[in-house]
Amino acid sequence: MQCPRCFWLEVRLKVKRPSGPPFQINKAIDTLLKKEFDVHRKAQTTHPLIKEYDLELVPFQHEKIDYWRNVPISGVYYVHEPTNLRIWGGVDDIWVNLNTGELTIVDYKATSKNKEITLDAEWQETYKRQLEIYQWLFRKNGFKVSDIGYFVYANGRIDLDGFFDKIEFKTKIIPHNGSDGWVEKVLLKMKACMDSDQMPEVGKNVMDSRKDCEYCSYAKARTALTLEHLQPAKKTGKAKKLAA
Ligand code: SF4
């Protein structure tokens, strides 16, 4: 769904885009939310937040729940036969409607914004697709899955008087009406891309279509500078030393 060139560089040449430091605070919130919902999973009761939104759902109790959540050790996966690709991911939570047996995919998110949290930003399409991939994976694993998934979105408050070793969060549930119709098409495109010997064209910036991709801007600027510095050195026979 993103730029095919970076995908190709990673899978064919093992050249990965640089990544930032891990989001440990977000991980901590995920872990605590899991513990909190697990209490209700065990008791098969409705979490107060689910009750607040009038949803007839409880956390899904299944022998593989930890296996499906435990990335990168395990996770939920499916081998897509037409491409022989093993599609895999770690779900945050699954809720179930006890009357119909239908599953609902849930993803936990955390942020800190001085305004109401929505899913309207362009870059949040990646969140929606993440949820839709999990819906697809659970359907392929034989479960009945609702098109509606939920984000449990925690917003760290910055309107308070101080830190005092504590951040207060306001958590809300945001529904997303998912569609996994795009998944098969994208898997075929991925397979064609990775099998190609040609480096693909640069694609669009999916996080913000108004801006150039910051990785490519950096790579281009740096290459241009390197070449510029290399030119005079060539004349003096120092090119080899500089290049090294
Ligand atoms: S535009 Fe961005 S994603 Fe695409 S090749 Fe350049 S760095 Fe990679």
Short mmCIF file of C-alpha atoms and ligand atoms in Angstrom, two decimals:
data_model
loop_
_atom_site.label_atom_id
_atom_site.label_comp_id
_atom_site.label_asym_id
_atom_site.label_seq_id
_atom_site.Cartn_x
_atom_site.Cartn_y
_atom_site.Cartn_z
CA MET A 1 0.00 0.00 0.00
CA GLN A 2 2.98 2.26 0.51
CA CYS A 3 5.78 3.00 -1.89
CA PRO A 4 6.74 -0.22 -3.74
CA ARG A 5 10.40 0.76 -4.05
CA CYS A 6 11.20 0.59 -0.34
CA PHE A 7 9.30 -2.69 -0.06
CA TRP A 8 11.34 -4.14 -2.96
CA LEU A 9 14.63 -2.85 -1.52
CA GLU A 10 13.83 -4.50 1.81
CA VAL A 11 12.65 -7.90 0.57
CA ARG A 12 15.09 -8.26 -2.33
CA LEU A 13 18.24 -6.51 -1.10
CA LYS A 14 17.70 -6.40 2.68
CA VAL A 15 18.09 -2.61 2.62
CA LYS A 16 15.67 -1.40 5.27
CA ARG A 17 14.41 2.11 5.85
CA PRO A 18 15.78 3.45 9.14
CA SER A 19 13.40 3.07 12.04
CA GLY A 20 12.96 5.28 15.11
CA PRO A 21 13.28 4.21 18.74
CA PRO A 22 10.54 1.89 20.07
CA PHE A 23 7.47 3.55 21.62
CA GLN A 24 7.87 2.14 25.13
CA ILE A 25 5.14 4.32 26.71
CA ASN A 26 2.62 3.09 24.14
CA LYS A 27 3.76 -0.48 24.80
CA ALA A 28 3.18 0.02 28.53
CA ILE A 29 -0.36 1.28 27.88
CA ASP A 30 -1.04 -1.74 25.59
CA THR A 31 0.18 -4.13 28.29
CA LEU A 32 -1.92 -2.51 31.01
CA LEU A 33 -5.03 -2.42 28.82
CA LYS A 34 -4.53 -6.12 28.07
CA LYS A 35 -4.34 -6.89 31.78
CA GLU A 36 -7.45 -4.81 32.42
CA PHE A 37 -9.53 -6.51 29.69
CA ASP A 38 -8.18 -9.93 30.70
CA VAL A 39 -9.91 -9.63 34.08
CA HIS A 40 -13.23 -9.39 32.21
CA ARG A 41 -12.17 -12.11 29.76
CA LYS A 42 -11.67 -14.51 32.62
CA ALA A 43 -14.96 -13.57 34.30
CA GLN A 44 -16.79 -13.19 30.94
CA THR A 45 -18.15 -9.84 32.07
CA THR A 46 -18.51 -6.53 30.26
CA HIS A 47 -15.75 -4.00 30.81
CA PRO A 48 -17.14 -0.63 32.06
CA LEU A 49 -15.86 1.15 28.93
CA ILE A 50 -17.73 -1.32 26.68
CA LYS A 51 -20.83 -0.78 28.84
CA GLU A 52 -20.48 3.00 28.50
CA TYR A 53 -20.77 2.61 24.72
CA ASP A 54 -23.78 0.23 25.00
CA LEU A 55 -22.04 -2.59 23.18
CA GLU A 56 -23.18 -6.16 23.73
CA LEU A 57 -19.67 -7.52 23.75
CA VAL A 58 -17.28 -9.23 26.14
CA PRO A 59 -13.57 -10.00 25.68
CA PHE A 60 -13.26 -13.25 23.70
CA GLN A 61 -12.05 -16.23 25.72
CA HIS A 62 -10.11 -18.74 23.60
CA GLU A 63 -7.21 -21.09 24.27
CA LYS A 64 -5.14 -19.30 21.59
CA ILE A 65 -5.78 -15.73 22.76
CA ASP A 66 -2.22 -15.28 24.10
CA TYR A 67 -0.74 -16.99 21.04
CA TRP A 68 -2.57 -14.56 18.73
CA ARG A 69 -1.39 -11.56 20.77
CA ASN A 70 2.17 -12.57 21.45
CA VAL A 71 4.19 -10.90 18.69
CA PRO A 72 6.87 -11.40 17.53
CA ILE A 73 6.95 -14.91 19.02
CA SER A 74 3.64 -16.09 17.57
CA GLY A 75 0.54 -14.19 16.29
CA VAL A 76 -2.37 -14.94 14.02
CA TYR A 77 -1.38 -16.06 10.52
CA TYR A 78 -2.62 -17.51 7.28
CA VAL A 79 -0.78 -18.95 4.28
CA HIS A 80 -2.23 -17.38 1.14
CA GLU A 81 -1.94 -20.16 -1.42
CA PRO A 82 -1.93 -18.17 -4.72
CA THR A 83 1.20 -16.29 -3.59
CA ASN A 84 2.57 -18.74 -0.99
CA LEU A 85 2.95 -15.75 1.34
CA ARG A 86 2.45 -16.25 5.06
CA ILE A 87 0.48 -13.26 6.30
CA TRP A 88 0.89 -12.60 9.95
CA GLY A 89 0.10 -10.09 12.69
CA GLY A 90 -0.41 -9.64 16.42
CA VAL A 91 -3.91 -8.61 17.41
CA ASP A 92 -4.43 -6.47 20.55
CA ASP A 93 -7.84 -7.81 21.53
CA ILE A 94 -10.92 -9.63 20.28
CA TRP A 95 -14.39 -9.15 21.69
CA VAL A 96 -17.36 -11.41 21.07
CA ASN A 97 -21.10 -11.10 20.90
CA LEU A 98 -22.22 -14.01 23.08
CA ASN A 99 -25.61 -14.21 21.34
CA THR A 100 -24.29 -14.55 17.78
CA GLY A 101 -20.73 -15.80 18.35
CA GLU A 102 -19.47 -13.08 16.00
CA LEU A 103 -16.01 -11.70 16.75
CA THR A 104 -15.03 -8.04 16.80
CA ILE A 105 -11.42 -7.03 16.24
CA VAL A 106 -10.05 -4.42 18.63
CA ASP A 107 -6.87 -2.39 18.48
CA TYR A 108 -5.45 -0.29 21.31
CA LYS A 109 -3.96 3.10 20.46
CA ALA A 110 -2.42 5.79 22.64
CA THR A 111 -1.56 9.39 21.95
CA SER A 112 -1.56 12.79 23.59
CA LYS A 113 -3.49 15.58 21.89
CA ASN A 114 -5.14 18.71 23.14
CA LYS A 115 -8.27 17.99 21.09
CA GLU A 116 -10.83 15.28 20.47
CA ILE A 117 -9.39 12.06 19.04
CA THR A 118 -10.75 11.00 15.65
CA LEU A 119 -9.71 8.66 12.82
CA ASP A 120 -9.92 11.37 10.19
CA ALA A 121 -6.23 12.07 9.48
CA GLU A 122 -4.81 10.71 6.23
CA TRP A 123 -2.05 8.80 8.02
CA GLN A 124 -4.67 6.97 10.13
CA GLU A 125 -5.65 4.99 7.02
CA THR A 126 -2.74 2.75 8.09
CA TYR A 127 -4.57 2.07 11.40
CA LYS A 128 -7.76 1.18 9.55
CA ARG A 129 -5.93 -1.19 7.21
CA GLN A 130 -4.21 -2.82 10.20
CA LEU A 131 -7.64 -3.59 11.70
CA GLU A 132 -8.92 -4.85 8.33
CA ILE A 133 -5.96 -7.22 7.92
CA TYR A 134 -6.79 -8.75 11.32
CA GLN A 135 -10.44 -9.09 10.26
CA TRP A 136 -9.26 -10.87 7.09
CA LEU A 137 -6.86 -13.13 9.03
CA PHE A 138 -9.54 -14.24 11.50
CA ARG A 139 -12.04 -14.87 8.69
CA LYS A 140 -9.40 -16.99 6.91
CA ASN A 141 -8.93 -18.87 10.19
CA GLY A 142 -12.61 -19.86 10.07
CA PHE A 143 -14.18 -17.29 12.42
CA LYS A 144 -17.25 -15.18 11.83
CA VAL A 145 -16.01 -11.58 12.10
CA SER A 146 -18.00 -8.36 12.24
CA ASP A 147 -17.17 -5.62 9.71
CA ILE A 148 -17.22 -3.19 12.64
CA GLY A 149 -13.97 -3.12 14.55
CA TYR A 150 -13.04 -0.85 17.45
CA PHE A 151 -10.10 1.29 18.44
CA VAL A 152 -9.68 1.72 22.17
CA TYR A 153 -7.97 5.12 21.96
CA ALA A 154 -6.26 6.54 25.06
CA ASN A 155 -5.49 10.26 25.06
CA GLY A 156 -2.90 11.53 27.57
CA ARG A 157 -4.14 14.78 29.11
CA ILE A 158 -1.81 17.78 28.92
CA ASP A 159 -4.31 20.27 30.37
CA LEU A 160 -3.46 19.34 33.97
CA ASP A 161 -1.22 21.24 36.41
CA GLY A 162 1.81 18.98 36.38
CA PHE A 163 3.27 15.55 35.84
CA PHE A 164 3.69 14.36 39.50
CA ASP A 165 4.78 10.91 38.27
CA LYS A 166 1.46 10.29 36.62
CA ILE A 167 -0.21 10.86 33.27
CA GLU A 168 -3.99 10.84 33.22
CA PHE A 169 -5.71 9.43 30.16
CA LYS A 170 -9.17 9.85 28.70
CA THR A 171 -9.99 6.68 26.76
CA LYS A 172 -12.68 6.36 24.15
CA ILE A 173 -13.90 3.66 21.79
CA ILE A 174 -13.95 4.60 18.11
CA PRO A 175 -15.72 2.26 15.66
CA HIS A 176 -14.43 1.55 12.18
CA ASN A 177 -16.57 -0.09 9.50
CA GLY A 178 -13.88 -2.23 7.88
CA SER A 179 -13.66 -3.84 4.47
CA ASP A 180 -11.01 -6.45 3.67
CA GLY A 181 -11.84 -6.53 -0.06
CA TRP A 182 -8.49 -4.94 -0.92
CA VAL A 183 -6.30 -7.57 0.76
CA GLU A 184 -6.17 -10.28 -1.95
CA LYS A 185 -5.41 -7.71 -4.68
CA VAL A 186 -2.59 -6.20 -2.66
CA LEU A 187 -1.07 -9.62 -1.91
CA LEU A 188 -0.90 -10.35 -5.65
CA LYS A 189 0.70 -6.94 -6.23
CA MET A 190 3.21 -7.57 -3.42
CA LYS A 191 4.15 -10.93 -4.89
CA ALA A 192 4.62 -9.47 -8.40
CA CYS A 193 6.73 -6.65 -6.91
CA MET A 194 9.01 -8.93 -4.91
CA ASP A 195 9.45 -11.36 -7.83
CA SER A 196 10.47 -8.59 -10.21
CA ASP A 197 14.17 -8.07 -11.00
CA GLN A 198 13.47 -4.41 -11.75
CA MET A 199 13.55 -1.84 -8.98
CA PRO A 200 10.00 -0.35 -8.99
CA GLU A 201 9.10 3.30 -9.36
CA VAL A 202 8.89 5.53 -6.31
CA GLY A 203 5.30 5.68 -5.03
CA LYS A 204 3.35 8.30 -3.14
CA ASN A 205 3.79 9.31 0.48
CA VAL A 206 0.92 7.52 2.19
CA MET A 207 1.30 9.31 5.51
CA ASP A 208 0.70 12.74 4.00
CA SER A 209 0.14 13.09 0.24
CA ARG A 210 0.92 16.84 0.42
CA LYS A 211 4.54 16.17 1.34
CA ASP A 212 7.48 14.36 -0.22
CA CYS A 213 8.60 11.21 1.54
CA GLU A 214 11.11 12.32 4.18
CA TYR A 215 13.30 9.22 3.73
CA CYS A 216 13.73 9.84 0.01
CA SER A 217 14.30 13.57 0.54
CA TYR A 218 17.09 12.68 2.98
CA ALA A 219 18.58 10.02 0.68
CA LYS A 220 18.53 12.37 -2.34
CA ALA A 221 20.05 15.31 -0.45
CA ARG A 222 22.77 13.14 1.02
CA THR A 223 23.64 11.49 -2.31
CA ALA A 224 23.78 14.91 -4.01
CA LEU A 225 26.15 16.21 -1.32
CA THR A 226 28.34 13.12 -1.49
CA LEU A 227 28.66 13.43 -5.27
CA GLU A 228 29.41 17.16 -5.01
CA HIS A 229 32.21 16.52 -2.49
CA LEU A 230 33.55 13.67 -4.60
CA GLN A 231 33.95 15.79 -7.77
CA PRO A 232 36.94 18.01 -6.78
CA ALA A 233 38.63 15.08 -5.10
CA LYS A 234 38.63 13.14 -8.37
CA LYS A 235 40.77 15.83 -9.96
CA THR A 236 43.36 15.53 -7.23
CA GLY A 237 43.31 11.76 -7.21
CA LYS A 238 41.77 11.53 -3.77
CA ALA A 239 38.45 10.08 -4.90
CA LYS A 240 39.16 6.62 -3.60
CA LYS A 241 39.98 7.87 -0.11
CA LEU A 242 36.85 10.07 0.09
CA ALA A 243 34.58 7.36 -1.22
CA ALA A 244 35.84 5.01 1.46
S1 SF4 B 1 9.69 7.63 -1.59
FE1 SF4 B 1 10.00 6.94 0.54
S2 SF4 B 1 9.08 4.98 0.56
FE2 SF4 B 1 9.46 5.45 -1.57
S3 SF4 B 1 11.51 4.71 -2.12
FE3 SF4 B 1 11.71 6.75 -1.38
S4 SF4 B 1 12.17 6.46 0.78
FE4 SF4 B 1 11.20 4.65 0.10
#
